[in-house]
Amino acid sequence: MATSPVYPPSPEFVRRAQVQGMEGYRALYEKAAADPEAFWSELAEKELFWFEKWTKPFETDYPFVKWFAGGKINASYNCIDRHLDTHRKNKVAILWEGEPGDQRQISYQELHRLVCRFANVIKARGLKPGDRAIIYMGMVPELPVALLACARLGVIHSVVFGGFSAEALKARIQDLAAQLVITCDGAWRRGKEVRLKDAVDEAVAECPCVRNVIVYRRTGGAIHMQDGRDHWWHALDEGVSEICPAEQLDSEHPLYVLYTSGTTGKPKGIVHTTAGYLLHATVTMKWVFDLRDEDTYWCTADIGWVTGHSYIVYGPLSAGATTMMYEGAPDFPQPDRFWRLIEKYRVNIFYTSPTAIRAFVRQGDQWPNAHDMSSLRLLGSVGEPINPAAWEWYHKTIGNRRCPIVDTWWQTETGAIMIAPMPGAVPLKPGSGTLPMPGVIADIVDLKGRPLPANQEGYLVLRKPWPGVARTLWGDAERYKEQYWARIPGVYMTGDAARRDEDGYYWILGRVDDVMNVSGHRLSTMEIESALVHHPAVAEAAVVGKPHEITGQAIACFVTLKKGDWNHEEVAEELRKWVAHEIGSFAKPEQIRFTDALPKTRSGKIMRRLLREIVTSHAVTGDVTTLEDLSVITRLAAQQDEE
Ligand code: PRX
């Protein structure tokens, strides 16, 4: 195995870091491993505000867990109120820039006012703790305000990314039986309006559970408002009280549900609860981002994904940071928008995705080079493996070789960061997430759960529950058990393949299940297949991820059409639109290939493995002995060569 370069932290960085040197990291890691309950209890007491202290740090009814049972807490209180009698009262909590260039700076005090008012608005609509609200908005400050207002009342929020279609939105509203939808008229993206309220109208038409829709005016576009059901945010906000005490909720009160793709056609509602999640998000904010009070911190994710929940809203605000939000596209009006924002707001910590980095590499160095980014002190990466070449570019061109890069591995289900370097402690190796966080017991195993030696590829598993772990799937505890904890009893299956090198560093290789990662967005092959077979022209479909230079993976579809005289080009275009309609435009397939038959086993199962080989290496070398008709594969491979 070729040895990779190693980048130790500079003495200067170490000197001011929260966790200093490998001794600092090891001391924390060993303390957590030796007595996790004492470790997390101490942190819970130090890092969070409790109305009432818990009685037990940890309880399990395997695989279900409770952290800090008996405690009373509120996430909104922890993110706002507790800062108000400190020096942070007038500190900027949310620093925002809209795509058209408008700006807002919201202090912790002002955020408190906005959140209390909106919580009173929601309360007046009759929502109670445990009720569900869907949030489908663009990246405006009212989006975190809506999350925090729900959290204040114990209303369970579920944010649906604004790129999802009306169909996908409807499925999520129905699964949660949500009573309230909070949305915007529209959002700005590349100078165009994304018409969010239109999608809500389409979705809600088939959701009798929804009593109220609250609309924040962002774009000013003409929309339909249904009497009795739809209300303008600003109208309901008028004259509302600014006093709204935070509900004293159980530690295990659900904070939010976030849908993500699994290995079937139906997305999973990942349930996160309050205290453990918040603690995990707060401590990793400090350990991994080495946060200082004076920092301007910017995570470029959308709040529609878990990264935005944990590292734009809950982690940073709980830690008292200034968290920056940008509404629009990275390349609008020009490819240097991000660099312009870093220069303008003197950003110190910048957290983005490998897909974005690869797109920047392609646009050329002239864009970042035109800006003064000397304020940057730390860079981060999340969502997919970062290839060493992109890492090196990020390090040199953006970080001027001064800034450590924290490559953070985690999942919607883990709640917060699990494997990542503490930047003042752990030497970096480009492409590796390095070492597990304290309290995270990771391992690389075979299918029987036996640990594998260094540098052997295997399944990445987590051996002990941690505070931020998803507690269940909404309405489907059985699926939770079976998907994560049943394959190897007692062990959490991440679904990722990885290896651990001779220094104990983790290298993530990608998913081993039918989940794709396109631009850091998780999509299931089954979800796209079931969208495709819904189309009247389609008889059968098989979907696989295809390597892609910028987005990591792209969606490749193999489709068999029903009998008829089809114009393949037209049908392909129609199917692309169809998938965008069923799921969202970010799920549009890159490649649609028509075939008379799909490769199947004699028992009729589609052999996606072979299709994956065809799109990856244009040839099939794997075992084909179970294939029913070998000629199907020969034809498909030949077709791929022609493209
Ligand atoms: O395959 C891993 C990949 O993204 C998956 C989780 O996706 P999601 O739940 O959408 O959460 C994304 C944001 C946390 C993982 O199973 N992944 C995430 N981060 C990394 C990664 N792969 C390699 N390196 C990472 N840093």
XYZ file of C-alpha atoms and ligand atoms in Angstrom:
669
model
C 0.000 0.000 0.000
C 1.464 3.370 -0.990
C 2.073 5.585 2.029
C 0.183 8.843 2.010
C 1.581 12.216 2.985
C 0.978 13.262 6.575
C 0.210 16.801 7.678
C 0.731 17.353 11.406
C -0.905 20.437 12.932
C 1.365 23.464 13.137
C 2.722 24.287 16.619
C 0.863 27.578 16.367
C -2.451 25.829 15.765
C -1.802 23.356 18.575
C -0.959 26.107 21.044
C -4.411 27.697 20.761
C -6.463 24.547 20.134
C -9.222 23.246 22.400
C -7.685 19.771 22.324
C -3.905 19.898 22.094
C -1.688 17.235 20.591
C -2.213 13.504 20.320
C -1.888 13.211 24.109
C -4.911 15.508 24.424
C -6.925 13.413 21.985
C -5.854 10.101 23.535
C -6.652 11.227 27.044
C -10.212 12.110 26.007
C -10.647 8.975 23.925
C -9.452 6.686 26.688
C -11.531 8.386 29.326
C -14.645 7.887 27.184
C -13.791 4.259 26.431
C -13.083 3.405 30.062
C -16.303 4.828 31.508
C -18.666 6.180 28.863
C -21.429 6.956 31.341
C -19.192 9.102 33.520
C -17.635 10.733 30.451
C -20.945 11.760 28.903
C -22.484 12.729 32.258
C -19.675 15.133 32.936
C -20.055 16.678 29.483
C -23.847 16.871 29.758
C -23.530 18.811 32.972
C -20.879 21.133 31.609
C -22.192 21.723 28.079
C -25.972 21.877 28.445
C -28.566 23.704 30.495
C -31.015 21.449 32.316
C -34.319 22.384 33.938
C -33.995 19.160 35.880
C -31.043 16.838 36.060
C -31.368 13.282 34.742
C -31.557 10.281 37.000
C -29.661 7.830 34.798
C -27.121 8.717 32.089
C -27.820 5.651 29.988
C -30.429 2.920 29.729
C -30.906 0.297 27.070
C -33.562 -2.066 25.939
C -31.384 -3.310 23.141
C -31.133 -1.918 20.473
C -33.214 0.972 21.789
C -31.442 3.427 24.053
C -32.242 6.322 26.336
C -29.730 8.965 27.295
C -30.163 11.097 30.390
C -33.557 9.644 31.296
C -35.517 11.649 33.801
C -33.891 14.934 32.747
C -35.848 17.991 31.588
C -34.389 20.102 28.841
C -35.190 22.270 25.823
C -33.021 22.552 22.701
C -34.286 26.039 21.804
C -33.474 27.267 25.320
C -29.988 25.797 25.014
C -29.444 27.414 21.610
C -30.695 30.867 22.621
C -31.855 31.713 26.133
C -28.843 30.503 28.021
C -26.623 32.901 26.048
C -28.707 35.934 26.926
C -27.186 36.623 30.301
C -23.647 36.234 28.965
C -21.414 38.381 26.767
C -23.165 36.737 23.809
C -26.423 38.625 24.283
C -25.642 41.054 21.468
C -23.351 38.745 19.523
C -24.442 37.899 15.987
C -26.043 34.475 16.086
C -27.040 34.264 12.417
C -25.173 36.117 9.716
C -27.081 35.831 6.487
C -26.720 36.820 2.866
C -29.436 36.315 0.294
C -28.639 35.363 -3.267
C -29.568 38.828 -4.572
C -27.064 40.321 -2.077
C -29.376 41.423 0.754
C -27.949 40.944 4.250
C -29.138 40.354 7.784
C -27.355 40.052 11.089
C -29.411 38.600 13.895
C -28.093 38.789 17.451
C -28.894 36.148 20.055
C -31.284 38.633 21.645
C -33.037 39.312 18.371
C -33.157 35.596 17.584
C -34.853 35.069 20.921
C -37.527 37.612 20.004
C -38.105 36.094 16.561
C -38.293 32.546 17.899
C -40.597 33.391 20.812
C -42.960 35.302 18.533
C -43.113 32.516 16.000
C -43.520 29.887 18.717
C -46.533 31.866 19.919
C -47.869 31.910 16.367
C -47.594 28.116 16.155
C -49.138 27.692 19.585
C -52.073 29.875 18.568
C -52.682 27.473 15.667
C -53.268 24.813 18.273
C -50.048 22.820 18.097
C -48.944 20.938 21.198
C -45.825 19.000 22.227
C -45.526 15.864 20.106
C -47.451 17.325 17.134
C -45.608 17.433 13.804
C -44.746 20.385 11.567
C -43.233 20.078 8.109
C -40.838 22.845 7.134
C -40.302 23.367 3.391
C -38.425 26.614 2.935
C -35.455 28.168 1.236
C -32.336 29.203 3.135
C -33.698 32.303 4.871
C -33.169 33.102 8.585
C -36.816 32.255 9.206
C -35.931 28.628 8.492
C -33.798 28.202 11.647
C -36.335 30.403 13.442
C -39.036 27.883 12.502
C -36.922 24.939 13.710
C -36.168 26.624 17.012
C -39.773 27.734 17.525
C -40.941 24.137 17.085
C -38.205 22.903 19.422
C -39.276 25.498 21.979
C -42.765 24.020 22.097
C -41.826 20.365 21.733
C -43.450 20.270 18.293
C -41.511 17.714 16.238
C -40.166 19.308 13.085
C -39.349 17.661 9.821
C -37.513 19.762 7.297
C -37.983 18.746 3.683
C -35.216 20.008 1.401
C -36.591 22.646 -1.001
C -35.305 20.615 -3.967
C -37.773 17.796 -3.281
C -40.845 17.673 -5.477
C -44.490 17.977 -4.422
C -44.794 14.177 -4.578
C -41.879 13.639 -2.200
C -43.207 16.364 0.092
C -46.648 14.762 0.137
C -45.237 11.358 1.100
C -43.399 12.907 4.048
C -46.401 14.932 5.247
C -48.559 11.827 5.097
C -46.077 9.566 6.830
C -45.881 12.011 9.747
C -49.567 12.991 9.642
C -48.289 16.549 10.061
C -50.788 19.189 11.103
C -48.793 22.198 9.997
C -46.674 23.115 6.977
C -44.322 26.104 7.153
C -43.108 27.341 3.788
C -42.109 30.356 1.670
C -43.705 31.780 -1.434
C -40.467 30.898 -3.185
C -36.691 30.795 -2.918
C -33.933 32.319 -5.035
C -31.667 29.951 -6.911
C -29.378 31.148 -9.727
C -31.473 34.253 -10.132
C -34.668 32.261 -10.640
C -37.550 31.700 -8.289
C -38.079 28.152 -6.985
C -41.847 28.085 -6.487
C -42.160 26.392 -3.128
C -45.742 27.334 -2.340
C -46.987 25.834 -5.623
C -45.438 22.511 -4.585
C -47.038 22.792 -1.151
C -50.457 23.401 -2.756
C -50.068 20.309 -4.897
C -48.897 18.178 -1.967
C -51.377 19.397 0.627
C -54.338 18.864 -1.697
C -53.999 15.183 -0.766
C -53.126 15.655 2.897
C -56.269 16.204 4.975
C -54.142 16.117 8.146
C -52.766 19.580 7.335
C -54.900 22.251 8.992
C -52.586 25.211 8.549
C -49.999 26.412 6.087
C -47.846 29.370 7.156
C -46.107 31.220 4.336
C -43.073 33.430 4.779
C -42.805 36.011 2.015
C -39.399 35.890 0.409
C -39.617 36.416 -3.332
C -42.898 38.295 -3.580
C -44.061 36.061 -6.447
C -47.792 35.641 -7.026
C -49.131 32.610 -5.162
C -52.455 31.094 -4.305
C -53.595 31.441 -0.686
C -56.415 29.167 0.384
C -58.842 30.817 2.775
C -58.880 29.315 6.230
C -55.860 27.119 5.590
C -53.082 29.421 4.387
C -51.736 32.340 6.388
C -48.955 34.830 5.838
C -46.226 34.606 8.463
C -46.129 38.423 8.772
C -49.890 38.653 9.297
C -49.940 36.077 12.100
C -46.865 37.667 13.656
C -48.558 41.009 14.124
C -49.063 41.953 17.746
C -47.863 38.582 19.002
C -46.219 38.401 22.424
C -42.457 38.177 22.639
C -42.688 36.040 25.725
C -42.833 32.316 25.235
C -41.316 30.144 27.946
C -39.553 27.063 26.623
C -41.348 23.785 27.373
C -39.546 21.623 29.883
C -39.285 18.446 27.844
C -38.031 14.963 28.622
C -34.492 14.243 27.458
C -35.901 11.691 25.038
C -38.605 13.956 23.602
C -38.309 13.719 19.779
C -36.681 16.859 18.429
C -37.036 16.111 14.763
C -37.623 13.549 12.063
C -35.502 13.737 8.941
C -36.211 11.517 5.969
C -33.359 9.832 4.214
C -33.004 7.170 1.567
C -32.655 3.573 2.566
C -32.433 0.422 0.547
C -36.103 0.259 -0.339
C -38.332 2.589 -2.333
C -39.702 4.203 0.826
C -37.613 6.871 2.589
C -36.946 6.344 6.275
C -37.984 8.881 8.910
C -34.911 9.103 11.131
C -35.949 10.141 14.645
C -33.606 12.233 16.769
C -34.420 13.104 20.346
C -33.397 16.106 22.394
C -30.651 15.805 25.002
C -28.249 13.214 23.578
C -28.427 14.683 20.089
C -27.817 18.201 21.305
C -24.890 17.130 23.459
C -23.271 15.242 20.590
C -23.745 18.184 18.186
C -22.408 20.659 20.762
C -19.260 18.793 21.765
C -18.268 17.891 18.203
C -18.714 21.552 17.254
C -16.000 22.332 19.779
C -13.743 19.313 19.260
C -13.762 19.213 15.469
C -14.214 22.878 14.550
C -12.098 24.045 17.450
C -14.604 26.833 17.863
C -13.607 30.160 19.413
C -16.051 32.800 20.478
C -14.724 35.329 17.978
C -15.066 32.985 14.977
C -17.295 33.500 11.978
C -18.262 29.973 11.071
C -19.815 28.977 7.765
C -21.259 25.624 6.825
C -22.488 25.725 3.224
C -24.978 22.854 3.512
C -28.719 23.285 3.126
C -30.728 22.987 6.332
C -32.826 20.429 4.459
C -30.064 17.875 5.131
C -28.714 16.643 8.443
C -25.507 18.644 8.071
C -27.554 21.827 8.201
C -29.503 20.652 11.251
C -26.439 19.748 13.284
C -23.852 22.217 11.977
C -25.784 25.325 10.921
C -28.448 25.325 13.604
C -28.174 23.121 16.698
C -24.408 22.621 17.129
C -23.238 26.177 16.437
C -26.048 27.963 18.280
C -25.821 25.707 21.297
C -22.079 26.431 21.339
C -22.786 30.186 21.069
C -21.197 30.641 17.633
C -21.853 33.120 14.849
C -23.244 30.828 12.173
C -23.366 32.094 8.623
C -26.037 31.200 6.081
C -26.085 31.872 2.375
C -29.292 31.493 0.420
C -28.291 30.701 -3.120
C -26.041 28.940 -5.594
C -22.238 28.902 -5.209
C -21.708 30.083 -8.769
C -24.154 32.976 -8.835
C -23.705 35.511 -10.279
C -20.142 34.276 -10.814
C -18.115 31.234 -9.771
C -16.427 33.239 -7.002
C -19.490 33.839 -4.831
C -18.214 31.675 -1.953
C -14.768 33.294 -1.997
C -16.375 36.722 -2.133
C -18.454 35.843 0.952
C -15.393 34.538 2.839
C -13.548 37.763 2.092
C -16.484 40.018 2.878
C -17.435 38.453 6.210
C -13.900 37.438 7.208
C -14.967 33.814 7.603
C -12.675 31.779 9.875
C -14.109 28.272 9.584
C -15.471 26.980 6.288
C -17.247 23.606 5.990
C -18.339 22.318 2.570
C -18.638 19.184 0.429
C -16.202 17.361 -1.868
C -18.629 17.844 -4.781
C -18.448 21.607 -4.318
C -14.653 21.433 -4.039
C -14.343 19.410 -7.261
C -16.582 21.894 -9.068
C -14.338 24.747 -7.841
C -11.236 22.919 -9.066
C -12.769 22.736 -12.498
C -13.707 26.445 -12.551
C -10.073 27.393 -12.095
C -7.816 29.031 -9.527
C -8.358 32.530 -10.842
C -11.662 32.726 -8.927
C -10.349 32.051 -5.406
C -7.032 33.757 -6.157
C -8.800 37.048 -6.726
C -9.892 37.181 -3.072
C -8.243 37.750 0.262
C -9.098 34.670 2.282
C -6.467 35.134 4.956
C -9.184 35.109 7.653
C -9.607 31.341 7.172
C -8.173 29.206 9.928
C -9.869 25.841 9.466
C -11.530 23.983 6.576
C -13.954 21.096 6.643
C -15.389 18.484 4.314
C -18.481 16.303 4.632
C -20.888 14.028 2.831
C -18.714 11.795 0.658
C -15.157 10.616 0.361
C -12.807 13.396 -0.658
C -10.227 12.288 -3.197
C -6.657 13.228 -2.275
C -6.268 15.487 -5.343
C -9.301 17.582 -4.339
C -8.016 17.614 -0.734
C -4.620 18.929 -1.836
C -6.242 21.638 -3.947
C -8.482 22.691 -1.048
C -5.486 22.770 1.288
C -3.301 24.790 -1.055
C -5.645 27.060 -2.973
C -8.244 27.814 -0.330
C -6.298 27.239 2.878
C -2.973 28.618 1.641
C -1.365 25.551 3.279
C -2.089 27.095 6.672
C -5.481 25.611 7.492
C -6.044 22.063 8.687
C -8.848 20.216 6.872
C -11.293 18.265 8.982
C -12.766 15.454 6.888
C -15.842 14.498 8.879
C -17.518 11.128 8.487
C -21.014 10.696 9.833
C -24.602 9.967 8.723
C -28.137 11.239 9.152
C -28.575 8.348 11.586
C -25.535 9.163 13.700
C -26.806 12.699 14.381
C -23.374 14.265 14.521
C -19.728 13.708 13.586
C -18.292 10.268 14.390
C -14.906 10.031 12.688
C -12.864 13.173 12.129
C -9.615 14.744 13.211
C -9.383 17.089 16.144
C -7.408 19.689 14.217
C -4.973 20.657 16.963
C -4.242 17.061 17.771
C -4.430 14.588 14.929
C -2.011 14.647 11.962
C -3.971 14.621 8.700
C -3.766 12.237 5.785
C -5.563 13.493 2.651
C -8.625 11.332 1.983
C -8.920 9.871 5.474
C -11.405 10.910 8.138
C -8.620 9.872 10.536
C -9.727 8.759 14.006
C -13.014 8.258 15.869
C -14.380 10.856 18.249
C -14.184 10.088 21.974
C -17.029 7.741 22.842
C -17.170 6.288 19.330
C -16.078 2.671 19.156
C -15.638 1.976 15.455
C -14.383 -1.203 13.855
C -13.843 -2.851 10.462
C -15.332 -6.315 10.355
C -16.387 -9.143 8.073
C -19.999 -10.231 7.779
C -19.691 -12.393 10.867
C -18.590 -9.371 12.884
C -14.969 -10.500 13.168
C -12.482 -7.604 13.262
C -10.239 -7.427 10.226
C -6.515 -6.704 10.295
C -5.037 -3.372 9.211
C -5.537 -2.368 5.600
C -8.140 -5.000 4.854
C -11.426 -3.722 3.435
C -14.559 -4.583 5.346
C -17.752 -3.246 6.863
C -17.567 -0.136 8.996
C -19.494 -0.753 12.205
C -20.012 1.041 15.496
C -19.877 -1.080 18.591
C -21.372 1.063 21.332
C -24.356 3.387 21.347
C -23.517 7.092 21.496
C -25.724 10.006 22.599
C -26.636 11.256 19.109
C -27.695 7.921 17.625
C -31.109 7.912 15.918
C -33.525 6.314 18.337
C -35.850 4.692 15.821
C -37.540 5.138 12.447
C -40.797 7.026 12.544
C -43.561 4.474 12.897
C -41.284 1.542 12.132
C -39.207 0.332 15.078
C -38.889 -3.102 13.453
C -37.221 -1.698 10.357
C -34.851 0.245 12.595
C -33.818 -2.934 14.388
C -33.490 -4.942 11.266
C -31.679 -2.339 9.131
C -29.036 -1.242 11.584
C -28.700 -3.750 14.395
C -29.653 -7.199 13.106
C -27.025 -8.035 10.491
C -24.373 -8.471 13.167
C -26.134 -8.728 16.517
C -25.288 -5.956 18.951
C -23.437 -3.877 16.395
C -24.556 -0.831 14.374
C -24.101 -1.414 10.653
C -23.221 1.840 8.885
C -23.707 0.507 5.345
C -20.242 1.813 4.417
C -17.174 -0.126 3.407
C -13.869 1.068 4.827
C -10.404 0.070 5.835
C -8.239 1.052 8.759
C -4.562 1.609 8.115
C -1.565 0.716 10.249
C -1.993 3.954 12.248
C -5.632 3.199 12.985
C -6.859 5.813 10.470
C -10.195 5.144 8.766
C -10.556 5.340 4.988
C -14.161 5.301 3.811
C -14.678 3.552 0.494
C -18.388 4.165 -0.050
C -21.692 2.406 0.414
C -22.067 -1.332 0.266
C -25.842 -1.264 -0.047
C -28.188 0.084 -2.704
C -27.688 3.645 -1.582
C -25.992 6.108 -3.925
C -24.246 9.293 -3.006
C -24.792 11.972 -5.638
C -23.249 15.346 -4.779
C -23.232 14.247 -1.145
C -26.998 13.605 -1.323
C -28.175 10.201 -0.408
C -30.462 8.499 -2.910
C -31.625 4.953 -3.048
C -31.505 3.031 -6.295
C -34.851 1.472 -5.314
C -36.497 4.848 -4.856
C -35.590 5.831 -8.413
C -36.538 2.430 -9.769
C -39.945 2.636 -8.186
C -40.418 6.136 -9.629
C -39.473 4.831 -13.082
C -41.770 1.802 -13.049
C -44.612 4.096 -12.106
C -44.361 5.621 -15.552
C -46.868 4.050 -17.976
C -44.227 3.327 -20.642
C -41.845 1.457 -18.355
C -41.951 -2.292 -17.877
C -38.841 -2.715 -15.732
C -35.993 -0.598 -14.473
C -32.702 -1.071 -12.705
C -30.686 1.835 -11.310
C -27.041 1.949 -10.322
C -24.516 4.594 -9.303
C -21.895 5.437 -11.882
C -18.604 7.114 -10.944
C -18.645 10.824 -11.762
C -15.760 13.260 -11.724
C -17.608 16.084 -9.980
C -20.613 14.637 -8.162
C -18.873 11.471 -6.938
C -21.622 9.310 -8.335
C -24.231 9.895 -11.027
C -27.467 8.012 -11.620
C -27.486 5.455 -14.430
C -30.784 3.766 -15.333
C -31.394 0.650 -17.390
C -34.952 0.596 -18.633
C -37.105 -1.932 -20.441
C -40.096 -0.348 -22.141
C -43.513 -1.873 -22.641
C -44.297 -3.051 -26.177
C -44.709 -0.133 -28.548
C -43.078 2.095 -31.052
C -41.039 4.419 -28.878
C -38.779 7.292 -29.739
C -36.000 6.574 -27.273
C -34.683 10.107 -27.066
C -38.103 11.507 -26.277
C -38.894 8.815 -23.741
C -35.530 9.336 -22.027
C -36.219 13.048 -21.665
C -39.731 12.340 -20.439
C -38.394 9.866 -17.850
C -35.849 12.364 -16.577
C -38.645 14.860 -16.029
C -40.754 12.155 -14.462
C -38.095 11.335 -11.852
C -37.724 15.052 -11.094
C -41.489 15.197 -10.592
C -41.604 12.113 -8.380
C -38.542 12.895 -6.242
C -36.919 16.227 -7.119
C -34.720 17.681 -9.801
C -31.524 16.796 -7.907
C -32.432 13.128 -8.541
C -32.599 13.459 -12.360
C -30.785 10.504 -13.930
C -27.680 11.304 -15.901
C -27.938 8.290 -18.138
C -30.980 6.345 -19.329
C -30.303 3.249 -21.372
C -32.949 1.162 -23.026
C -32.593 -2.582 -23.167
C -34.766 -5.539 -24.210
C -33.987 -7.358 -21.009
C -32.236 -6.848 -17.702
C -29.644 -9.279 -16.370
C -31.399 -11.569 -13.924
C -30.711 -14.606 -11.849
C -32.694 -17.753 -12.614
C -34.946 -16.867 -9.711
C -35.711 -13.509 -11.352
C -33.628 -11.097 -9.256
C -32.044 -8.224 -11.145
C -28.268 -8.446 -10.875
C -27.402 -4.830 -10.209
C -23.846 -5.830 -9.407
C -23.276 -6.610 -13.085
C -24.843 -3.358 -14.221
C -22.616 -1.527 -11.777
C -19.613 -3.210 -13.352
C -20.788 -2.215 -16.807
C -21.085 1.475 -15.940
C -17.879 1.456 -13.904
C -15.450 -0.582 -15.948
C -17.395 -1.221 -19.170
C -16.852 -4.958 -18.715
C -18.032 -7.739 -16.491
C -15.437 -9.720 -14.640
C -17.483 -10.888 -11.651
C -19.270 -14.160 -11.236
C -22.002 -14.589 -13.857
C -22.813 -18.232 -13.201
C -26.213 -17.432 -11.729
C -27.192 -15.271 -14.682
C -30.077 -16.568 -16.703
C -29.221 -15.133 -20.096
C -25.589 -14.198 -20.583
C -26.225 -12.465 -23.905
C -28.029 -9.615 -22.109
C -24.783 -8.617 -20.460
C -22.735 -8.904 -23.636
C -25.178 -6.625 -25.441
C -25.248 -4.044 -22.643
C -21.460 -3.973 -22.346
C -21.108 -3.483 -26.110
C -23.668 -0.662 -26.020
C -21.737 1.071 -23.221
C -18.544 0.947 -25.291
C -20.282 2.755 -28.121
C -21.145 5.729 -25.866
O -21.305 6.881 2.732
C -21.087 7.815 3.766
C -21.108 9.211 3.186
O -22.431 9.668 3.333
C -23.240 8.693 4.002
C -24.226 9.372 4.903
O -25.073 10.178 4.154
P -26.112 11.136 4.852
O -26.884 10.376 5.862
O -26.859 11.823 3.792
O -25.229 12.169 5.652
C -24.367 13.005 4.959
C -23.809 14.067 5.881
C -23.290 13.606 7.172
C -22.250 7.838 4.728
O -22.775 6.563 5.008
N -20.197 10.128 3.903
C -20.533 11.128 4.725
N -19.441 11.798 5.129
C -18.374 11.205 4.563
C -18.855 10.130 3.778
N -18.029 9.322 3.101
C -16.711 9.565 3.189
N -16.180 10.575 3.901
C -16.961 11.422 4.591
N -16.423 12.417 5.281
